[in-house]
mmCIF file of C-alpha atoms and ligand atoms in Angstrom:
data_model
loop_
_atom_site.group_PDB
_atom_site.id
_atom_site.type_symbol
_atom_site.label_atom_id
_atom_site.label_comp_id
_atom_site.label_asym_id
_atom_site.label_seq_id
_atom_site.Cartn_x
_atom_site.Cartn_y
_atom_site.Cartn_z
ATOM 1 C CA UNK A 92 -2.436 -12.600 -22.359
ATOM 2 C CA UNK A 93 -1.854 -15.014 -19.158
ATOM 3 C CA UNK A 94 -0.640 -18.192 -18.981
ATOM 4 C CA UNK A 95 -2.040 -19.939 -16.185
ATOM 5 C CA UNK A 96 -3.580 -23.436 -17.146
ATOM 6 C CA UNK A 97 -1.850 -24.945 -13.885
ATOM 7 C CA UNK A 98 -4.137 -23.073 -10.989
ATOM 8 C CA UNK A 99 -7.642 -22.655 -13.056
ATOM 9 C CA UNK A 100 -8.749 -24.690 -10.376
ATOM 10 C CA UNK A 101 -6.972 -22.793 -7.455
ATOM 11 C CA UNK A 102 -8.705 -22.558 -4.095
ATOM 12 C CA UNK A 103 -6.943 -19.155 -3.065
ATOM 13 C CA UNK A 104 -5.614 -16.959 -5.336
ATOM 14 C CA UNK A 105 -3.081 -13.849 -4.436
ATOM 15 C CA UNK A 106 -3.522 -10.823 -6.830
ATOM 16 C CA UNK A 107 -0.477 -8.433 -5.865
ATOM 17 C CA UNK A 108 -1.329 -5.167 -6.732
ATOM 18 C CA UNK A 109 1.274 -2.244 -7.642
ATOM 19 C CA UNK A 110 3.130 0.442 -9.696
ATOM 20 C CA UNK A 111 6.077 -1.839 -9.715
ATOM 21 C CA UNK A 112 8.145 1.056 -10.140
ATOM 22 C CA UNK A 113 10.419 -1.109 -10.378
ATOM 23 C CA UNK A 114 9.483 -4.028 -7.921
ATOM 24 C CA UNK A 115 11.996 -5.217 -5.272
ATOM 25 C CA UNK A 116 13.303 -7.495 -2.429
ATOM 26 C CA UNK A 117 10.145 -5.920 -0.365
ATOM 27 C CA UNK A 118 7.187 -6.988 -3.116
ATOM 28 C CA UNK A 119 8.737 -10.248 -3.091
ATOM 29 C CA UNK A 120 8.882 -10.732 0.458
ATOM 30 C CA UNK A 121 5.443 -9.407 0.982
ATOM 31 C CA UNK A 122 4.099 -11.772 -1.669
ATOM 32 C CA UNK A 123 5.866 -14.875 -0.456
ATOM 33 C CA UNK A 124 5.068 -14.308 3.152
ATOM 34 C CA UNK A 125 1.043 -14.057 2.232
ATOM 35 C CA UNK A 126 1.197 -17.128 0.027
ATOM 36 C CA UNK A 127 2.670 -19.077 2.942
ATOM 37 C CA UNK A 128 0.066 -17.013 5.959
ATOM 38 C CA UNK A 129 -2.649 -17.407 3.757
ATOM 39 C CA UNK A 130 -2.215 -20.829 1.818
ATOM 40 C CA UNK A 131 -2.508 -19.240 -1.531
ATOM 41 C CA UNK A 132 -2.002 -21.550 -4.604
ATOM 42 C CA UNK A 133 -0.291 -18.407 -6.814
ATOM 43 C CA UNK A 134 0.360 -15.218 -6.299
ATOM 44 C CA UNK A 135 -0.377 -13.029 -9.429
ATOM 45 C CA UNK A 136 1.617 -9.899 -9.872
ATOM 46 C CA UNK A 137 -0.698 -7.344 -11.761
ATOM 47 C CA UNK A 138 1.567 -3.979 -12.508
ATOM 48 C CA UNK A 139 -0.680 -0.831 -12.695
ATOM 49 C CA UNK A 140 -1.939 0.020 -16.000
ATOM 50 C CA UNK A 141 -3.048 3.570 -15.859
ATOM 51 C CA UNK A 142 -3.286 3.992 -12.304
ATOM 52 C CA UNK A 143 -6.184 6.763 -11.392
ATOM 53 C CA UNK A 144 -4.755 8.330 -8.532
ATOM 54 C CA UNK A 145 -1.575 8.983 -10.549
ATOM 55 C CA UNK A 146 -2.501 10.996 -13.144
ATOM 56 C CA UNK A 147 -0.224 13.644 -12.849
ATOM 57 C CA UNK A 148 2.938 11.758 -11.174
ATOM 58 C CA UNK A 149 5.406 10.465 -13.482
ATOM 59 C CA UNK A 150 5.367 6.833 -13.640
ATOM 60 C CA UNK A 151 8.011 4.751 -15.579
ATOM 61 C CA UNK A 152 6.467 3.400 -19.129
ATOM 62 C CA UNK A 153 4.498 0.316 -18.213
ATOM 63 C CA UNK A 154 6.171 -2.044 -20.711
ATOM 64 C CA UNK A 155 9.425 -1.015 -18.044
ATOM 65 C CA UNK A 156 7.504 -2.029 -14.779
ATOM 66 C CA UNK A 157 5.565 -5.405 -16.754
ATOM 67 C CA UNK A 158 9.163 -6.454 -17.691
ATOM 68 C CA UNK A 159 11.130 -5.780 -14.416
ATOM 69 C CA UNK A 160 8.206 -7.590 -13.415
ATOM 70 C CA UNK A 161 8.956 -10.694 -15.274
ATOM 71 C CA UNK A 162 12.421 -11.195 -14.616
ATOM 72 C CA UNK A 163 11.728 -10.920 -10.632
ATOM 73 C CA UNK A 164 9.205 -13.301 -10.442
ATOM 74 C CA UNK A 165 10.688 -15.534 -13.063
ATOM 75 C CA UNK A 166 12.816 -17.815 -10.299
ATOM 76 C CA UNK A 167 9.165 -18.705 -8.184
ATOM 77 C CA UNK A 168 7.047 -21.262 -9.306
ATOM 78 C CA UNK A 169 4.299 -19.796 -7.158
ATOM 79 C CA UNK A 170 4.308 -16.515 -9.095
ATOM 80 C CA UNK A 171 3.188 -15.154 -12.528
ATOM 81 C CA UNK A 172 2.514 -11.979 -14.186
ATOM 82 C CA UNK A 173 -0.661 -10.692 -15.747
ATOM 83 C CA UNK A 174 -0.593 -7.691 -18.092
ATOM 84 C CA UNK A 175 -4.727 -7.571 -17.512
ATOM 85 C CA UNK A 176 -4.233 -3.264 -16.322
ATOM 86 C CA UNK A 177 -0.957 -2.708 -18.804
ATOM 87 C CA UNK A 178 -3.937 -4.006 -21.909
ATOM 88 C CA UNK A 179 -7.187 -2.168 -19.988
ATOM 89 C CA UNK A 180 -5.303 1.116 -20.035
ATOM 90 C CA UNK A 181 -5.434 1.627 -23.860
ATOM 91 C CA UNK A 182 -9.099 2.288 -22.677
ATOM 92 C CA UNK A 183 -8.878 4.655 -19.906
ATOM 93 C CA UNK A 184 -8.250 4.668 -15.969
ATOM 94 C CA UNK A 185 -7.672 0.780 -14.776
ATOM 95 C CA UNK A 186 -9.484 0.064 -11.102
ATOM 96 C CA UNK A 187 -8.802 -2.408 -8.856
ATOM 97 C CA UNK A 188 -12.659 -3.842 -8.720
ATOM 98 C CA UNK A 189 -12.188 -4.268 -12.581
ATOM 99 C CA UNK A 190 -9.331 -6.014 -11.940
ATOM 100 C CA UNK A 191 -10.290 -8.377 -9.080
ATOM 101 C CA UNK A 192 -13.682 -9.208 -11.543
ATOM 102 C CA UNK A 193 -11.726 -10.239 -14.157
ATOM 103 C CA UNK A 194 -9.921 -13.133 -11.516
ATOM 104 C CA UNK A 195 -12.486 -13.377 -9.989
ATOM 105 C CA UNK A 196 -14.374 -14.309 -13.451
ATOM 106 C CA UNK A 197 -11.577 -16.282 -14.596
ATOM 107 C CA UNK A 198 -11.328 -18.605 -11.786
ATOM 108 C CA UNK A 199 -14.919 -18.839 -10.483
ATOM 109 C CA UNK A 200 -16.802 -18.657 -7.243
ATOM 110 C CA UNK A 201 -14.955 -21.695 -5.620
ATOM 111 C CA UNK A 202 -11.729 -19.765 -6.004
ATOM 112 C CA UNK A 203 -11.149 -17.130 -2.809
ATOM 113 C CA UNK A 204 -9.535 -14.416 -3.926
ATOM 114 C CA UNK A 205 -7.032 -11.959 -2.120
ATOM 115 C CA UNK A 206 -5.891 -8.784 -2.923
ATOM 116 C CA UNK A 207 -2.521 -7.697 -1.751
ATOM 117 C CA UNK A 208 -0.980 -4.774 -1.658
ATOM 118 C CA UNK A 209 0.875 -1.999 -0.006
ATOM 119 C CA UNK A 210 -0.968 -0.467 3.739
ATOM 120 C CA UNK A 211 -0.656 3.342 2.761
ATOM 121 C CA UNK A 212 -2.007 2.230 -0.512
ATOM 122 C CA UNK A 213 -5.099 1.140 1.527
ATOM 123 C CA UNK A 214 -5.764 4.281 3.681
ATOM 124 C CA UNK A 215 -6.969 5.833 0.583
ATOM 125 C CA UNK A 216 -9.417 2.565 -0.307
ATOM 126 C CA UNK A 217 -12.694 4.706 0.907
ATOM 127 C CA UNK A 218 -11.677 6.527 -2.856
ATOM 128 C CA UNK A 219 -11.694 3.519 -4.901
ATOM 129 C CA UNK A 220 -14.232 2.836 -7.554
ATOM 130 C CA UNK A 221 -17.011 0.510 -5.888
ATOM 131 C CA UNK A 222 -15.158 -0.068 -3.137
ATOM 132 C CA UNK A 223 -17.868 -1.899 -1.175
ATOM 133 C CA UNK A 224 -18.472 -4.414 -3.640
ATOM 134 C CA UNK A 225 -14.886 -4.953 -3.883
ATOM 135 C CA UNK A 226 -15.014 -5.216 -0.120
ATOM 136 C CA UNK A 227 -17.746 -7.384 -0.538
ATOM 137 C CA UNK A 228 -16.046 -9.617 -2.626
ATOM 138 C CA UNK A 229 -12.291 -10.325 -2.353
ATOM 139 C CA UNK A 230 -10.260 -10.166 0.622
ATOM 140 C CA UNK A 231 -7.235 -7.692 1.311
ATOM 141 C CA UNK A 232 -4.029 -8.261 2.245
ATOM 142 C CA UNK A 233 -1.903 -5.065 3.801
ATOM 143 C CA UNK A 234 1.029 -4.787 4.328
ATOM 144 C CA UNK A 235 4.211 -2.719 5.857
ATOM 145 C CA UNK A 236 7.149 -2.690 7.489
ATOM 146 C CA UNK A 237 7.686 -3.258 11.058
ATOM 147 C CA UNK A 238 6.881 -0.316 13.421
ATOM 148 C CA UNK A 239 4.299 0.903 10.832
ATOM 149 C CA UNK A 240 0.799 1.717 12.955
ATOM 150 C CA UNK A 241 -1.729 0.229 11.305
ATOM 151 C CA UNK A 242 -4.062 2.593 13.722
ATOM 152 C CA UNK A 243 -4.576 4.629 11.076
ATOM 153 C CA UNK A 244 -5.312 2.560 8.826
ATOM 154 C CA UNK A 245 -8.091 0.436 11.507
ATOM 155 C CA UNK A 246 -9.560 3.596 11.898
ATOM 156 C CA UNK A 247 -9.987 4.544 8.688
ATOM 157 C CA UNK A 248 -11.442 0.788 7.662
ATOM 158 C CA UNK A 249 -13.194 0.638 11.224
ATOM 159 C CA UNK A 250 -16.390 1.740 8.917
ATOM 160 C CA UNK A 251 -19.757 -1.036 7.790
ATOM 161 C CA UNK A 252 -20.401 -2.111 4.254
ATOM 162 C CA UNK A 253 -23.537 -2.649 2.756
ATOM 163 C CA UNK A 254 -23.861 -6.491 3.857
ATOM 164 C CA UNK A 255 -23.551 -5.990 7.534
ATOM 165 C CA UNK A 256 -19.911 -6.656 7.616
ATOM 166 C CA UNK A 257 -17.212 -4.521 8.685
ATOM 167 C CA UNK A 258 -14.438 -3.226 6.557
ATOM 168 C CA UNK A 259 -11.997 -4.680 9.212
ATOM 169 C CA UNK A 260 -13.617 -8.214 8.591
ATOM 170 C CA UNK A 261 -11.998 -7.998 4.948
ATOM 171 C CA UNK A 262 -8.225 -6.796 6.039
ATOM 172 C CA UNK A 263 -5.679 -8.784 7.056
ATOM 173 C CA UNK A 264 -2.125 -6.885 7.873
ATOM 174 C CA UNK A 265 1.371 -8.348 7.529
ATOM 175 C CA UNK A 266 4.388 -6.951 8.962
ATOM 176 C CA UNK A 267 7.472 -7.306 6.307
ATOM 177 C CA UNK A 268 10.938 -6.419 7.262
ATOM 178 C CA UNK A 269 11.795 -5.808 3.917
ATOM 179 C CA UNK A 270 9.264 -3.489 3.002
ATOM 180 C CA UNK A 271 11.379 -1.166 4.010
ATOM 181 C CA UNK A 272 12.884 -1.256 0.844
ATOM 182 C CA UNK A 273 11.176 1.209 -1.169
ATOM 183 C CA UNK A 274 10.665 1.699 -5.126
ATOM 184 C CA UNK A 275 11.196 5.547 -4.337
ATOM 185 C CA UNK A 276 14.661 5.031 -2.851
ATOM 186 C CA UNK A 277 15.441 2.817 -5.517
ATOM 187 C CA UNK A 278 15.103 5.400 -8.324
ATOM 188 C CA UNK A 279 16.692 8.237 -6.034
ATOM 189 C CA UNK A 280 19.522 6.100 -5.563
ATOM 190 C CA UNK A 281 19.960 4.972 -9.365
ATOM 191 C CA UNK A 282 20.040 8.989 -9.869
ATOM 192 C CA UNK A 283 22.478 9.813 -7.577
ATOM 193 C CA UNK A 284 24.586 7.028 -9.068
ATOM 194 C CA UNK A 285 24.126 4.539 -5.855
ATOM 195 C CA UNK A 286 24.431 1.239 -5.685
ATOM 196 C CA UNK A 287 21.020 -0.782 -5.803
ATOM 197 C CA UNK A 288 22.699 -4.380 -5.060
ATOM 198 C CA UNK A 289 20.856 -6.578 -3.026
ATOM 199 C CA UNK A 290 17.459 -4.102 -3.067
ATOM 200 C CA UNK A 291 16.328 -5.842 -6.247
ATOM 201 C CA UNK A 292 16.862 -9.312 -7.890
ATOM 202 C CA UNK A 293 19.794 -8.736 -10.294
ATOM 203 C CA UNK A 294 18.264 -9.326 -13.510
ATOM 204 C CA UNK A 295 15.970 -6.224 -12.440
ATOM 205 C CA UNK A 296 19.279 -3.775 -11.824
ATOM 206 C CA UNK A 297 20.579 -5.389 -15.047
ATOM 207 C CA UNK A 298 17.593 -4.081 -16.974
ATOM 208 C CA UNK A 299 17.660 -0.478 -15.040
ATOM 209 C CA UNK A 300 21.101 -0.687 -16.446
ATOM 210 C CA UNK A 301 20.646 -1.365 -19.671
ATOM 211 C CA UNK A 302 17.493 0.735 -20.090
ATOM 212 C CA UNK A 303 18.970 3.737 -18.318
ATOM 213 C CA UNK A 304 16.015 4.397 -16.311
ATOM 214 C CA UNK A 305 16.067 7.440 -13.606
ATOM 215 C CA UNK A 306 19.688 8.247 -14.884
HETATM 216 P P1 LIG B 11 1.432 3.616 -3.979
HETATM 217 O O1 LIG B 11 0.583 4.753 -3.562
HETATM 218 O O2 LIG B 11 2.468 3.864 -5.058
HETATM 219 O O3 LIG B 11 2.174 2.956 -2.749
HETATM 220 C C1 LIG B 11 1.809 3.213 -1.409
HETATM 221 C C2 LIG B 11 2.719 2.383 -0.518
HETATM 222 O O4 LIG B 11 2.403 0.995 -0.662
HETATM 223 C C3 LIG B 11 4.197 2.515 -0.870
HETATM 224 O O5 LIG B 11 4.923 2.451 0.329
HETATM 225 C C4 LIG B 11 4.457 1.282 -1.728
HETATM 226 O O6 LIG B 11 5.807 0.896 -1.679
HETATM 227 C C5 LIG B 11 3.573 0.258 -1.085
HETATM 228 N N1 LIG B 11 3.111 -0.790 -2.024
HETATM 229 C C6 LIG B 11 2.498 -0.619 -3.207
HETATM 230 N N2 LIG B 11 2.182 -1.814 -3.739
HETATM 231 C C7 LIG B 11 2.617 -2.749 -2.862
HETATM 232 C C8 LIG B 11 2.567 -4.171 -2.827
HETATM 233 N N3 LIG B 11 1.985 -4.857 -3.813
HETATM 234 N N4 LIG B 11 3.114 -4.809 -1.780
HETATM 235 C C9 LIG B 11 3.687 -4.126 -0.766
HETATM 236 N N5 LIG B 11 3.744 -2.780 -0.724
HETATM 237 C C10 LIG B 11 3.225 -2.104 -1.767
HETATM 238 O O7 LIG B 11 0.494 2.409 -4.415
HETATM 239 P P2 LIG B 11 0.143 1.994 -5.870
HETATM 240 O O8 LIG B 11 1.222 1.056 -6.324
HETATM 241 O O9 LIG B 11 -0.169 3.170 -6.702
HETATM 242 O O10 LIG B 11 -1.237 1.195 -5.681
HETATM 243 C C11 LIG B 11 -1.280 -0.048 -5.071
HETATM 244 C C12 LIG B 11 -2.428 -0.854 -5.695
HETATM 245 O O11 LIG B 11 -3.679 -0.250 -5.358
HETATM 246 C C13 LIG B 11 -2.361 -0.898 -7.210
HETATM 247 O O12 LIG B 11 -2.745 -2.172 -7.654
HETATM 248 C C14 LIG B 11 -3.373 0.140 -7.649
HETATM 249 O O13 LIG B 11 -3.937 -0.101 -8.927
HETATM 250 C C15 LIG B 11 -4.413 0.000 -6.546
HETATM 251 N N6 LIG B 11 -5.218 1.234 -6.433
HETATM 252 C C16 LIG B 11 -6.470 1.219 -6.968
HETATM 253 C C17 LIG B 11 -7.252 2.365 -6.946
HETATM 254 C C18 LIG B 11 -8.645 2.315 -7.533
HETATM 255 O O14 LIG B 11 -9.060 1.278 -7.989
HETATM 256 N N7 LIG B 11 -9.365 3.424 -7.529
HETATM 257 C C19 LIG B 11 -6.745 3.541 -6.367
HETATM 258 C C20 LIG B 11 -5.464 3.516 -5.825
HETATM 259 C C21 LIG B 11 -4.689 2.349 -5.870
HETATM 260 P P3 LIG B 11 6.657 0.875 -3.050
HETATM 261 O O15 LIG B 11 6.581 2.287 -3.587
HETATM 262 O O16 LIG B 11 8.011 0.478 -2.622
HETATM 263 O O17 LIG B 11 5.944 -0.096 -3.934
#
């Protein structure tokens, strides 16, 4: 299911979290940027399985998103692609903490784990299924484009965890100019018959292409 014999022993470990729907230019930016910030040995890209929040949004088939995946990440030596959610969600809603255990089992406790992902994605984390003891136990990564306020966001997380700690304490923010590249632009584009060149690595508008999705 992954292939990563090369960073078992890993020190810090990116797990880039999304829908992936379909990943672009931004993702890659953001994940690049925190593997250099952050001196991360890989960066793991982990598309959504069956994302809970989403239940009754549409959401491209995940066999789409795990592929697009692929080919995006295929040119970076620093980056894989785990289909951990796309096989949990045969059983049900996937969740982050279930997701970060599994890395978190797979590598150890002298591997650090991060957990990167989008900033709006992150107001909402007060939601998420054991959020403290994912708190607790991985650190976050969020990020946005510039001129986003993270305000809202540090007074959302400006809230204590069990251990004594700080929500804060566990969130790191990145500014990425090409986050503002969006996957929902992306599809509204491909349906009004724009031009996605340049938003997405080619092989991904190839396989919109091909696949017809959005059209
Ligand atoms: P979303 O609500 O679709 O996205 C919110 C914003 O964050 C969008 O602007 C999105 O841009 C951006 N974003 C999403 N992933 C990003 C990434 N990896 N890097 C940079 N920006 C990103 O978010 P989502 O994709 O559904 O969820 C994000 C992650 O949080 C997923 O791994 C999901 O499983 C997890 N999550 C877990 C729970 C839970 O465990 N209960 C609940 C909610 C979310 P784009 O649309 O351009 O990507």
């Amino acid at each position: 299911m992954l292939q990563l014999p090369l960073i078992r022993d890993a020190k810090n470990v990116g797990i880039m979290g999304g829908t992936f729907d379909p990943i672009h230019l931004g993702h890659l930016v953001t994940a690049e940027e925190a593997r250099q910030q952050f001196g991360l040995d890989s960066v793991i890209f982990v598309p959504s399985g069956h994302p809970p929040h989403k239940n009754s949004q549409k959401v491209s088939d995940m066999e789409h998103r795990y592929l697009m995946t692929v080919l995006a990440v295929i040119t970076n030596p620093h980056f894989t692609v785990s289909r951990v959610e796309i096989e949990r969600s045969l059983k049900g809603p996937t969740y982050t903490v279930d997701t970060v255990k599994w890395f978190q089992n797979y590598f150890g406790p002298k591997t650090q784990v991060y957990f990167i992902t989008g900033a709006d994605a992150m107001l909402d984390i007060l939601t998420w299924k054991d959020y403290e003891h994912l708190l607790d136990t991985c650190r976050f990564i969020a990020a946005s484009r510039p001129g986003y306020s993270f305000s809202r966001l540090r007074k959302t997380l400006d809230k204590s965890i069990s251990s004594g700690a700080t929500i804060l304490d566990r969130v790191s923010y990145l500014e990425i100019p090409a986050m503002a590249i969006s996957s929902t632009d992306i599809r509204e584009r491909v349906r009004s018959g724009k031009t996605i060149k340049y938003l997405t690595p080619e092989a991904v508008e190839q396989y919109i292409i091909k696949n017809r999705l959005w059209q």
